[in-house]
Coordinates of C-alpha atoms in Angstrom, one line a residue:
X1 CA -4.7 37.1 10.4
X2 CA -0.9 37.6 11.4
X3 CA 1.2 34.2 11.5
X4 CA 2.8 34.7 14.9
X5 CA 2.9 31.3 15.9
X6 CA 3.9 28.1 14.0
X7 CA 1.3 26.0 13.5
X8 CA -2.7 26.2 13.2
X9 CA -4.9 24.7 14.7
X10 CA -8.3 23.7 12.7
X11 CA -11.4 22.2 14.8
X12 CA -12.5 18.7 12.8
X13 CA -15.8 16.7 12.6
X14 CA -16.0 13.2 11.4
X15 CA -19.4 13.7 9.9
X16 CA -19.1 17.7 8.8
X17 CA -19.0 18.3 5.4
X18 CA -16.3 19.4 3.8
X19 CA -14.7 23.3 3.2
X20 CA -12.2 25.1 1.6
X21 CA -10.0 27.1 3.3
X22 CA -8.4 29.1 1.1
X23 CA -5.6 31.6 2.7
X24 CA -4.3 34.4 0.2
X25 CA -1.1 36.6 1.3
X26 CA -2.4 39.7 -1.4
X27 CA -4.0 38.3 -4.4
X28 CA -2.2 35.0 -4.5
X29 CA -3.6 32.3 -2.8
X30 CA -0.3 30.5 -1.3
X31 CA -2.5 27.6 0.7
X32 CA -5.5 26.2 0.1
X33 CA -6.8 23.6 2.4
X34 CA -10.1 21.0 2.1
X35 CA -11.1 19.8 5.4
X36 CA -14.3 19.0 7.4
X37 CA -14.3 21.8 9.4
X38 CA -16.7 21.7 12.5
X39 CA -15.7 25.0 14.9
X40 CA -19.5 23.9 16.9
X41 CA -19.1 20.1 17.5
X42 CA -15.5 19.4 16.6
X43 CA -14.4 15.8 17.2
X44 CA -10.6 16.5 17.1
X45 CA -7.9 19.0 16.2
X46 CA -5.8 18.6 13.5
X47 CA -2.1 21.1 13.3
X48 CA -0.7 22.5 10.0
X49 CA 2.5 24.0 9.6
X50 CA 2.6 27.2 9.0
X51 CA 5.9 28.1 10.1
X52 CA 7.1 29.0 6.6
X53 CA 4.6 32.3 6.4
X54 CA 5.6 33.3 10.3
X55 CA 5.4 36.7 10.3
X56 CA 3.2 37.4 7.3
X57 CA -0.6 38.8 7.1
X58 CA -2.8 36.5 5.5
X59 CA -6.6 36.3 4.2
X60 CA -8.7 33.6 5.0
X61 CA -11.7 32.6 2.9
X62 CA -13.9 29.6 3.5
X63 CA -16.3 28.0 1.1
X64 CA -19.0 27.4 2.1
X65 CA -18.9 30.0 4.5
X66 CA -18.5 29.4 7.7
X67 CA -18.2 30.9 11.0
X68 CA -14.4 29.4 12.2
X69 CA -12.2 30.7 15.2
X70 CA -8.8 29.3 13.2
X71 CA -6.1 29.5 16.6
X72 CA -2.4 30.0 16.4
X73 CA -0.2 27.8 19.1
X74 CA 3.3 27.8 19.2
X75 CA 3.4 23.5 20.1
X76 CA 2.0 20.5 19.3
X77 CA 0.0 18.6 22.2
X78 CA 0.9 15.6 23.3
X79 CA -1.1 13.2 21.8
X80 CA -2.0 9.5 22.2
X81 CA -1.6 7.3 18.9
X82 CA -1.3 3.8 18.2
X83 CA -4.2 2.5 20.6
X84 CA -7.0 4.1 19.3
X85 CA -10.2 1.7 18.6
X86 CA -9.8 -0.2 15.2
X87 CA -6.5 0.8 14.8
X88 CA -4.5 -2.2 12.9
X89 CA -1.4 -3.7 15.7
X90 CA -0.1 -5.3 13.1
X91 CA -0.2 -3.2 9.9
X92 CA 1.4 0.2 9.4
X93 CA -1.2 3.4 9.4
X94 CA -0.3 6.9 9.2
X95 CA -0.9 9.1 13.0
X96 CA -3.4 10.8 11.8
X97 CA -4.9 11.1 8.7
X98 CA -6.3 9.5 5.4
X99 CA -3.7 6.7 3.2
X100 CA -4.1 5.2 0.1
X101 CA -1.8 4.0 -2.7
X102 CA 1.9 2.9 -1.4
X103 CA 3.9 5.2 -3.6
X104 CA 7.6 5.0 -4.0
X105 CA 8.5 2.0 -2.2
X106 CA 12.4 1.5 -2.0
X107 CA 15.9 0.2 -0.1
X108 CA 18.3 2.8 0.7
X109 CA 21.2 0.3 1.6
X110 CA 20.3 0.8 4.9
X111 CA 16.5 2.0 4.7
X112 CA 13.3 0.3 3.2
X113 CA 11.3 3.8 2.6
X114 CA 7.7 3.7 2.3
X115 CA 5.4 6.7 0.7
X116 CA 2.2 7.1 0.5
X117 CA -0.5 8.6 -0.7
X118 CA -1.8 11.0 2.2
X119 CA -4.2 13.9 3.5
X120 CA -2.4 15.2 6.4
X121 CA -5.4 17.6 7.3
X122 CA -8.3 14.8 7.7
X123 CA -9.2 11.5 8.0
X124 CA -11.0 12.3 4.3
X125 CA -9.2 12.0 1.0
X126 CA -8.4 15.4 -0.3
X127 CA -5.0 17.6 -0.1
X128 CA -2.9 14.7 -1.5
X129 CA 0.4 15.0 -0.4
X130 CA 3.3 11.7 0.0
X131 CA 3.4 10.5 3.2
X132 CA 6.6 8.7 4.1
X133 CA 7.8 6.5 6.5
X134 CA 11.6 4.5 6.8
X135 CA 11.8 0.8 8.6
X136 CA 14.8 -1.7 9.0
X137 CA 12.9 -4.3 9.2
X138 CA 9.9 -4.0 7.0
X139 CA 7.5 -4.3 10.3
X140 CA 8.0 -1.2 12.4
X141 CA 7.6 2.4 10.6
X142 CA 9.0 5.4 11.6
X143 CA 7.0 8.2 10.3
X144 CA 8.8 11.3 8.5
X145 CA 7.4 14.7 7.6
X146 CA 5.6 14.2 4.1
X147 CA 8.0 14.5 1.2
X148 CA 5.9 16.2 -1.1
X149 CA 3.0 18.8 -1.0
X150 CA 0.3 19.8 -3.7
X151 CA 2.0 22.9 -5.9
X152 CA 0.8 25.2 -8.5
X153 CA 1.1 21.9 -11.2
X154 CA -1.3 20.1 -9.1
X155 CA -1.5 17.9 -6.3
X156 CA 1.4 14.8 -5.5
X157 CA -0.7 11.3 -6.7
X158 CA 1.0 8.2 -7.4
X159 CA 4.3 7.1 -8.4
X160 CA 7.7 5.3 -7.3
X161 CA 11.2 5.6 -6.6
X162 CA 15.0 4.5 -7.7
X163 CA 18.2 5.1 -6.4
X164 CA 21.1 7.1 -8.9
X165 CA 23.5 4.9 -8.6
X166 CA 25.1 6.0 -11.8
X167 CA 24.5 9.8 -11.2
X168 CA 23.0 9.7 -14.5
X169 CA 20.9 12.9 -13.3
X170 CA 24.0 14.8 -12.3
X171 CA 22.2 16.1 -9.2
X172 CA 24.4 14.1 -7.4
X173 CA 26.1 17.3 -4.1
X174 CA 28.0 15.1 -1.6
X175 CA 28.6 11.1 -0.9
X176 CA 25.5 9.9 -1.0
X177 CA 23.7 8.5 -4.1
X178 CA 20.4 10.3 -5.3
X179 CA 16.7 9.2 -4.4
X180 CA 14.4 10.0 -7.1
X181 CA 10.8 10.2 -6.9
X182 CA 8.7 9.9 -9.8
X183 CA 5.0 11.0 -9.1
X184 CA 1.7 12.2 -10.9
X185 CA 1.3 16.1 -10.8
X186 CA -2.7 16.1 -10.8
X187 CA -3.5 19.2 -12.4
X188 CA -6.9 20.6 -12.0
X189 CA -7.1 19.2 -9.1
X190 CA -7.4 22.0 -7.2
X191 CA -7.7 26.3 -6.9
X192 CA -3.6 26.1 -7.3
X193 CA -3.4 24.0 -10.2
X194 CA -6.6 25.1 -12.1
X195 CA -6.6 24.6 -15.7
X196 CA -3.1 22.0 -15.8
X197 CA -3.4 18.8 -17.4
X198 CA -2.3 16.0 -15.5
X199 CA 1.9 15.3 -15.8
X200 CA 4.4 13.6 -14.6
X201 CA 6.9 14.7 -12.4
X202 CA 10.3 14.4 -10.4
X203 CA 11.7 15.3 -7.0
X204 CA 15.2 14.0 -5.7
X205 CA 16.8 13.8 -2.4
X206 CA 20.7 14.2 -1.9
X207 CA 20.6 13.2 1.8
X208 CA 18.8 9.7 2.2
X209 CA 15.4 10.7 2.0
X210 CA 15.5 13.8 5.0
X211 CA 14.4 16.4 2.4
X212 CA 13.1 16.5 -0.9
X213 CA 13.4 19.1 -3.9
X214 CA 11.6 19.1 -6.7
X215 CA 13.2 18.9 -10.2
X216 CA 13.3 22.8 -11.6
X217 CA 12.3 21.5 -15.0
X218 CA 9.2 19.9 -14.4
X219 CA 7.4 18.2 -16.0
X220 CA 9.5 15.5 -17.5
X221 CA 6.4 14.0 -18.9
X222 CA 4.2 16.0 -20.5
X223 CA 0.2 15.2 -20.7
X224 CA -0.5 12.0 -23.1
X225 CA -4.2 11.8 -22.3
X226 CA -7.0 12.0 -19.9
X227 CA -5.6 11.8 -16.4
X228 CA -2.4 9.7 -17.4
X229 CA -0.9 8.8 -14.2
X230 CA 1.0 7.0 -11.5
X231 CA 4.7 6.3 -13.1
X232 CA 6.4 3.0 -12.1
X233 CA 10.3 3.6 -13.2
X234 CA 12.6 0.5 -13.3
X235 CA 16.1 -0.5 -14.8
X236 CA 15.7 -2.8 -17.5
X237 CA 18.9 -4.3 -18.6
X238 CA 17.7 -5.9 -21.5
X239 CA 17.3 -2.5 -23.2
X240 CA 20.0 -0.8 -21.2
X241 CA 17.5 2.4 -20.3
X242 CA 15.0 3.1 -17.3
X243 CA 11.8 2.2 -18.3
X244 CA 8.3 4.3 -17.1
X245 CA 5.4 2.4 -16.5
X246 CA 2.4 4.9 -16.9
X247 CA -1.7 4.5 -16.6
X248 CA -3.5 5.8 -19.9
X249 CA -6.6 5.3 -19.9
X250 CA -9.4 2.1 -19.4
X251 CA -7.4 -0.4 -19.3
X252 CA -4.5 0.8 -21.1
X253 CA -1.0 1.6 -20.1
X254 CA 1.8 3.1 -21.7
X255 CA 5.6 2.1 -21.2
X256 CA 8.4 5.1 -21.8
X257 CA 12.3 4.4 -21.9
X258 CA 14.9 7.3 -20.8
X259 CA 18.6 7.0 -20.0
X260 CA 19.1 10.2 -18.1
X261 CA 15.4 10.6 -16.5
X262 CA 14.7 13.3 -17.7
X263 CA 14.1 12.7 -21.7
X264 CA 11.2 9.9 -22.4
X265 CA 10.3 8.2 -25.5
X266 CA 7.3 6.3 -26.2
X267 CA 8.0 2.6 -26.3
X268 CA 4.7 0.6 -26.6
X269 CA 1.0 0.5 -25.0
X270 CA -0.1 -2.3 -23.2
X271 CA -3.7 -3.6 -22.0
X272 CA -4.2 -5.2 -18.5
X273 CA -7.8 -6.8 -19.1
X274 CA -10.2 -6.3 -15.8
X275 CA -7.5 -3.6 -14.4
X276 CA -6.2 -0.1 -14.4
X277 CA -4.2 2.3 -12.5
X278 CA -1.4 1.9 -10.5
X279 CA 1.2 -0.4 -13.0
X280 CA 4.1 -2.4 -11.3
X281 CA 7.0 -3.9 -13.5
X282 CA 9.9 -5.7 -12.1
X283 CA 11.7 -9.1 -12.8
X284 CA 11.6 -12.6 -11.4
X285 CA 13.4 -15.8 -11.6
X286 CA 11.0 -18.7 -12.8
X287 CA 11.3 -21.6 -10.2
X288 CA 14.2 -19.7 -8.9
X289 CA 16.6 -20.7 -11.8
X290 CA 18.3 -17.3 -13.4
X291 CA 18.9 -18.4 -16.6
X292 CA 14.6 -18.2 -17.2
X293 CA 14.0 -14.4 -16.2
X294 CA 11.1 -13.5 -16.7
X295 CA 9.4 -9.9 -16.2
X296 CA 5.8 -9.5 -14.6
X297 CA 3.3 -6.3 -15.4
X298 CA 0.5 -5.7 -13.0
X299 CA -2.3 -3.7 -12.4
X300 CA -3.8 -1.9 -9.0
X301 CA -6.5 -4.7 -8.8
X302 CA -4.1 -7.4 -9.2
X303 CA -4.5 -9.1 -13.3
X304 CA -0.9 -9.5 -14.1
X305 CA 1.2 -10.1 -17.5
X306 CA 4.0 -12.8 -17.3
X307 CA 6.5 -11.6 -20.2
X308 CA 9.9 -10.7 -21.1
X309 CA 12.0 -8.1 -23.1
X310 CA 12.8 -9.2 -26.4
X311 CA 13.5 -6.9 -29.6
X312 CA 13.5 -3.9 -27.1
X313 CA 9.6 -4.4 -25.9
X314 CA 8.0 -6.3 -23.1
X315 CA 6.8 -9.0 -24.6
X316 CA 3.7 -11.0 -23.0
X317 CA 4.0 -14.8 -22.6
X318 CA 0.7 -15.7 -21.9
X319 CA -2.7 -14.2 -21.1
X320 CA -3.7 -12.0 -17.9
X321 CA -3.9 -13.8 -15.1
X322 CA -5.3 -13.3 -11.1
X323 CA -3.5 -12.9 -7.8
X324 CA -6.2 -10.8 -5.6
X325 CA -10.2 -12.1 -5.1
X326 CA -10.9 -10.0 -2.4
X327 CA -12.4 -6.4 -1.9
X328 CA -9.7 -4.5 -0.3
X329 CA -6.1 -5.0 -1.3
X330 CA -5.2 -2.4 -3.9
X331 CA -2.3 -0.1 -5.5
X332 CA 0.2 -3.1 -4.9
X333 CA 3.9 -2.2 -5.6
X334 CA 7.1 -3.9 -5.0
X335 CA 10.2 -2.2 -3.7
X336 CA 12.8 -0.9 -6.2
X337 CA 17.0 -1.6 -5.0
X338 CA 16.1 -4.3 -2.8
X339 CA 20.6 -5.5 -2.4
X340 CA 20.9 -8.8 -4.5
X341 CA 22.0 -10.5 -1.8
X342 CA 19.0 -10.6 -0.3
X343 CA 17.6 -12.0 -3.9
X344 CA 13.7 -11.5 -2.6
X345 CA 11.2 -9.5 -4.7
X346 CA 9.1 -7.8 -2.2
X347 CA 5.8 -5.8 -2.1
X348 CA 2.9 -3.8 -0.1
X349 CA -0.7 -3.3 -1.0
X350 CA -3.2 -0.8 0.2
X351 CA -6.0 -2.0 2.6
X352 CA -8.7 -0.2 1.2
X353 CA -11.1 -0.6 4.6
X354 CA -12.0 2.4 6.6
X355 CA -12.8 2.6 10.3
X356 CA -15.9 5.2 11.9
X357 CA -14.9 7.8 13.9
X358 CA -11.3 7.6 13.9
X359 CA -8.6 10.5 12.9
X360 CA -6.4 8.0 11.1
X361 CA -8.2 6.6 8.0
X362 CA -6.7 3.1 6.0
X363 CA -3.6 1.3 6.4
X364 CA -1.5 -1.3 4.5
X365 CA -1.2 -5.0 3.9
X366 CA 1.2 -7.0 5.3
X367 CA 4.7 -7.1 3.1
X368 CA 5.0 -9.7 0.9
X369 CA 7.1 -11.9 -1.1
X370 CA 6.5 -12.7 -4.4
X371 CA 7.9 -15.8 -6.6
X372 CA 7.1 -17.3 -10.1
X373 CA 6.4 -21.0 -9.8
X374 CA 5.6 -23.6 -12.3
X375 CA 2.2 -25.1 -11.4
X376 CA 0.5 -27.8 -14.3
X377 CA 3.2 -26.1 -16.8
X378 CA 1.4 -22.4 -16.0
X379 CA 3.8 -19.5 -14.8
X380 CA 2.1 -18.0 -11.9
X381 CA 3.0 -15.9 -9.4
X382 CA 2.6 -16.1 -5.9
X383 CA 3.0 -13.8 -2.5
X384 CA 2.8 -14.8 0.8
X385 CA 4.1 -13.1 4.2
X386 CA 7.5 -11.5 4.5
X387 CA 9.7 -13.6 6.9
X388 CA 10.1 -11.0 8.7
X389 CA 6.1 -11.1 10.7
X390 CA 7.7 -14.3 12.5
X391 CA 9.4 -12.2 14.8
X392 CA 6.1 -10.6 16.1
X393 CA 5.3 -14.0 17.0
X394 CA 4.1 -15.4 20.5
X395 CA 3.8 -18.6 20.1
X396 CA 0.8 -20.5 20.8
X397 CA 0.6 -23.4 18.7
X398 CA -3.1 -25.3 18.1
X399 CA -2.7 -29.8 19.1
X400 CA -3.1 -31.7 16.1
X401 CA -6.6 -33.1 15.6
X402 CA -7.5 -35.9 13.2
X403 CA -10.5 -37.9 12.1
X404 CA -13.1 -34.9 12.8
X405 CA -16.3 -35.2 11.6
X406 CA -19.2 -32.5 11.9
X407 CA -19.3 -30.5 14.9
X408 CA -17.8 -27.3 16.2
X409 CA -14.3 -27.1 17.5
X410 CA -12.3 -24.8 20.0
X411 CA -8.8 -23.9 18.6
X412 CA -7.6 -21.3 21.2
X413 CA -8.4 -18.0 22.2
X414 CA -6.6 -14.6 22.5
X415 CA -7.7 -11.3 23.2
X416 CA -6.9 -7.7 21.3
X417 CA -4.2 -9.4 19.4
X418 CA -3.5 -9.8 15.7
X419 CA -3.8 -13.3 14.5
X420 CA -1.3 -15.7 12.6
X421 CA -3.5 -18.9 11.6
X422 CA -1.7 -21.4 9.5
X423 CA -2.8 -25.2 8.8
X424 CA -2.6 -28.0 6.6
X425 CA -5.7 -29.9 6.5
X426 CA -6.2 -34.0 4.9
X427 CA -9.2 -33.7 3.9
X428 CA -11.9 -36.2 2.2
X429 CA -13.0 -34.7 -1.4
X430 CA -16.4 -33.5 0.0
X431 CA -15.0 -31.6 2.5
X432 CA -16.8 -28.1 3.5
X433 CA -15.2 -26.3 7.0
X434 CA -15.2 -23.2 8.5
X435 CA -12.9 -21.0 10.3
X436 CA -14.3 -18.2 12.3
X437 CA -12.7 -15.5 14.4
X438 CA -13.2 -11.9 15.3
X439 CA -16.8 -12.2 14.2
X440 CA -16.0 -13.3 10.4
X441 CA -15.9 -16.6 8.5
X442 CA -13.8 -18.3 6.9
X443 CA -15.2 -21.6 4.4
X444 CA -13.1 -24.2 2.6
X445 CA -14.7 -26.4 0.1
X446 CA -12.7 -29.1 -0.7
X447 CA -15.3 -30.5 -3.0
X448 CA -15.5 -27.3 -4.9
X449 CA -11.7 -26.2 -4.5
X450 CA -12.5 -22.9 -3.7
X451 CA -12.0 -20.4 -0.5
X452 CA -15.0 -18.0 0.9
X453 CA -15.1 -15.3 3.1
X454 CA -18.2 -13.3 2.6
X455 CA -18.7 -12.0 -0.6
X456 CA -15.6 -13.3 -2.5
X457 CA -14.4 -16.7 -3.3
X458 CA -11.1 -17.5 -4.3
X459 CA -9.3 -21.0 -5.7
X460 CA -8.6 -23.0 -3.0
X461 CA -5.5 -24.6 -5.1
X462 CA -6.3 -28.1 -2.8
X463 CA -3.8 -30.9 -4.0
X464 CA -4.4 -34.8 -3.2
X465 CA -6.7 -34.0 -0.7
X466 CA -4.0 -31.4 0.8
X467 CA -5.0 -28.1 1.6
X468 CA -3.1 -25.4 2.9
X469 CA -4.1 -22.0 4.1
X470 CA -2.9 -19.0 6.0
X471 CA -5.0 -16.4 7.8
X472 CA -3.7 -12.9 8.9
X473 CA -6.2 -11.2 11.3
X474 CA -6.1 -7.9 12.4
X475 CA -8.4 -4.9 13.6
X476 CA -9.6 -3.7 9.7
X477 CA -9.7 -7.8 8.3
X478 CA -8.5 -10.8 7.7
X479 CA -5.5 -11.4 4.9
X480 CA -6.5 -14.9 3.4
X481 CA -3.0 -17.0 1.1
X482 CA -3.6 -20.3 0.3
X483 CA -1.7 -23.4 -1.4
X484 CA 2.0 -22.0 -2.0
X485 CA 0.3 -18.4 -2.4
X486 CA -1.1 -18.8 -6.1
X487 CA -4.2 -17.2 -4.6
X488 CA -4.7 -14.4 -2.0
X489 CA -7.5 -11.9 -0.6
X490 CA -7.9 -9.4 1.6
X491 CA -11.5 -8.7 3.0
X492 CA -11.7 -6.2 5.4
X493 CA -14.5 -5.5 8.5
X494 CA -13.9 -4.0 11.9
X495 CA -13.1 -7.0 14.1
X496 CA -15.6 -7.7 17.2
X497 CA -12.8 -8.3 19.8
X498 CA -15.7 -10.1 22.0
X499 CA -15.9 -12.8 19.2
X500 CA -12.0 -13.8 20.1
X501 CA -12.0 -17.9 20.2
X502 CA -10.6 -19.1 17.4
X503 CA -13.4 -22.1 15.9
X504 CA -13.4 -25.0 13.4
X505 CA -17.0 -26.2 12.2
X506 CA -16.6 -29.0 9.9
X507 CA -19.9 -28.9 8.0
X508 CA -19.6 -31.8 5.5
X509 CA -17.7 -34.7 5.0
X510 CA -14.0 -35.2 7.8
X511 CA -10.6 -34.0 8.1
X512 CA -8.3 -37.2 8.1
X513 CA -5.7 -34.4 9.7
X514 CA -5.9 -30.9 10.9
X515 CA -2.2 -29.3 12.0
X516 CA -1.4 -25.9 12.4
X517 CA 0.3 -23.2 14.1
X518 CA -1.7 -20.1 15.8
X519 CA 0.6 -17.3 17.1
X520 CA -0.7 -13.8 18.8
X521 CA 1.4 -11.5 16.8
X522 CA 2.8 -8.3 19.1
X523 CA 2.0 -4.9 18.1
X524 CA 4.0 -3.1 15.9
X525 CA 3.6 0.4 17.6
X526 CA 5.6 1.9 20.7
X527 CA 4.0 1.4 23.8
X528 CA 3.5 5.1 25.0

């Protein structure tokens, strides 16, 4: 075929198997595409650029073969996003498209920039690419063109981002400071990249995060072992270098130190008990004060090291410990360059539930903030909602109840909305409740201390009879903090929008007191 026109136009079907599409100019294959084609019962289009081989005559094999009718067209149509069924109001998700991992999460001085792992062809994972999307707010996303596409070293998995401040790079063209990404070329991963180990790589921007180039000397890490991946980079003063935490193997991780980013040394291997992938490494103030830093190390599933950097290591204080019970928060990481001023350590988490029949597949968790708090002389760390969900709220607040014993209890009702549930309950010690919304439960067993909601249980972290506990609902699942956020999960389902009246069944034992605040949170997206 001739590429007269811009973009192609390939015919999807949400339960068609998936093909390669493999399109050679010559002998060299130049893109290679997986995809659930369906050319006989497609369910949706999906448009890839192809404006870069306009004019050129290319071949175009499938396997398995198939009989496809691939169409040229010069435009995009129209299309409606944002309203679709099961799509989260409340939560960003790409257009179109499958998400995982948040990758390269960082403050521009004016920009919080959010990557992403990202298919842009399907609502399937394959053809990883970064997504990317800017906010100045942390609540509504602007989506960019993705930054980064598979290559001939393998397809763009996981990593993260920091700001050259220093120019220590020397890629540094104009006024503005360089954005470095730091991602996980996955060789072998595809026709491309056949035969390549898995490395780590760099790409840079030299105009706030519009375009990207990858760094001419990849890799600047060659393979360790196995599929060594997803590099967290971070400035650690103690040591006065960058410091690259990198996924071995099982539960090992490796740390690396450079002070140009481009030379690494090995510094030390850590193990993350119950955990893998995805590391995050960043600093916090214990109970606020700054003269007791202390460093945390985490893990995609959410076991966490509370340490420090003494004698030019990271030094663990204490044993692993838990944030996440749930089934569905994953690939957690906190934003690099956050301004000082603003003195908050904040994060976002994948959302691992997936929706039938939909072009758009995942989304993320809400952003976070994250503290380390003293609790019965234990350093723990804690998350709970960015300030910044409060201005989605309309406000509808729940009366005050008190002395309830069993029985079922209306708390409001709201239709199509996302949810912000909030109370603090008195409660006698063999107290067992339930919140239910949206077709889920939620239990609280005072007597037991512990949180349910299905198939997980978490601490409930109940003190004197005081419980506290916040509920974020939304289309893909309910976002469950409780105490001061020493405890959090996120169990996802598709929400039954019928099942909309917010209930209390107390079950065993009273509630002295039962206050709270229930706001319908606005949508996030553009009304179109």
């Amino acid at each position: 075929m001739k590429i007269t026109k811009p973009f192609l136009a390939i015919p999807i079907g949400y339960a068609a198997r998936g093909k390669k599409l493999c399109f050679y100019n010559g002998s060299d294959l130049v893109l290679e595409l997986d995809a659930p084609v369906d050319a006989a019962y497609p369910d949706y289009v999906q448009y890839v650029d192809v404006a870069r081989f306009m004019g050129e005559d290319l071949t175009v094999s499938t396997d398995p073969e198939i009989d496809v009718d691939i169409k040229l067209t010069d435009t995009i149509p129209v299309q409606e996003f944002y309203r679709e069924k099961y799509r989260p109001q409340a939560h960003f998700s790409a257009k179109h498209g499958w998400i995982n991992d948040p990758n390269g999460l960082v403050f521009d001085g004016e920009r919080y920039h959010l990557f992403y792992q990202h298919n842009p062809y399907s609502h399937q994972w394959s053809n990883m690419h970064w997504g990317h999307a800017v906010s100045t707010d942390l609540i509504h996303w602007d989506e960019q063109a993705p930054a980064l596409a598979p290559d001939a070293l393998g397809a763009m998995f996981s990593g993260s981002a920091v700001i050259d401040r220093e120019n220590r790079t020397g890629l540094k063209e104009n006024e503005n400071d360089v954005l470095l990404l730091f991602y996980t070329a996955a060789g072998g991963s595809s026709l491309l990249s056949k035969g390549k180990p898995f490395t780590q790589c760099m790409a840079y921007s030299t105009d706030n995060g519009k375009t990207f180039r990858k760094y001419a000397g990849n890799p600047v890490v060659e393979h360790i072992e196995a599929e060594n991946r997803d590099p967290k980079v971070v400035f650690v003063p103690e040591i006065s270098a960058y410091v690259m935490a990198l996924y071995i193997d099982d539960n090992r991780y490796a740390l690396l130190s450079s002070g140009n980013f481009f030379e690494w040394k090995f510094l030390q291997e850590l193990s993350l008990p119950g955990d893998s992938e995805c590391p995050d490494l960043y600093p916090l103030y214990l109970d606020g004060d700054p003269k007791q830093k202390r460093w945390v190390f985490s893990g995609a599933s959410d076991r966490y090291l509370v340490g420090d950097f003494k004698s030019g290591k990271f030094r663990p204080l204490k044993e692993a410990k838990r944030l996440h019970y749930g089934r569905n928060s994953y690939a957690a990481q906190t934003f690099s360059d956050v301004p000082k001023e603003d003195g908050r350590r904040l994060r976002i988490a994948w959302n691992t539930t997936q929706a039938p029949n939909v072009a758009f597949c995942g989304s993320m968790n809400i952003p976070c903030e994250m503290e380390l708090k003293t609790f019965d002389q234990e350093e723990t760390l804690t998350l709970w909602p960015a300030r910044e969900v409060k201005t989605l709220f309309e406000e509808e607040d729940f009366p005050a109840l008190s002395d309830l014993g069993l029985g079922k209890f209306s708390l409001g009702r709201r239709t199509y909305a996302p949810q912000w549930i909030e109370c603090t309950v008195k409660a006698s010690k063999d107290a067992v409740f339930e919140l239910s919304l949206f077709g889920e439960r939620v239990q609280i067993n005072a007597e037991e201390n512990t949180v349910r909601c299905m198939d997980a249980t978490m601490p409930l972290y109940m003190r004197d009879g005081n419980i506290r506990l916040l509920i974020l609902a939304d289309a893909l699942g309910f976002e469950i903090f409780c105490g001061e956020g020493q405890a959090f999960m996120c169990m996802g389902f598709l929400a039954d929008y019928t099942l909309n009246r917010l209930e209390l069944t107390v079950q065993q034992g009273n509630l002295t007191s039962f206050q709270g605040h229930l706001a319908a949170l606005q949508s996030v997206w553009p009304v179109k």
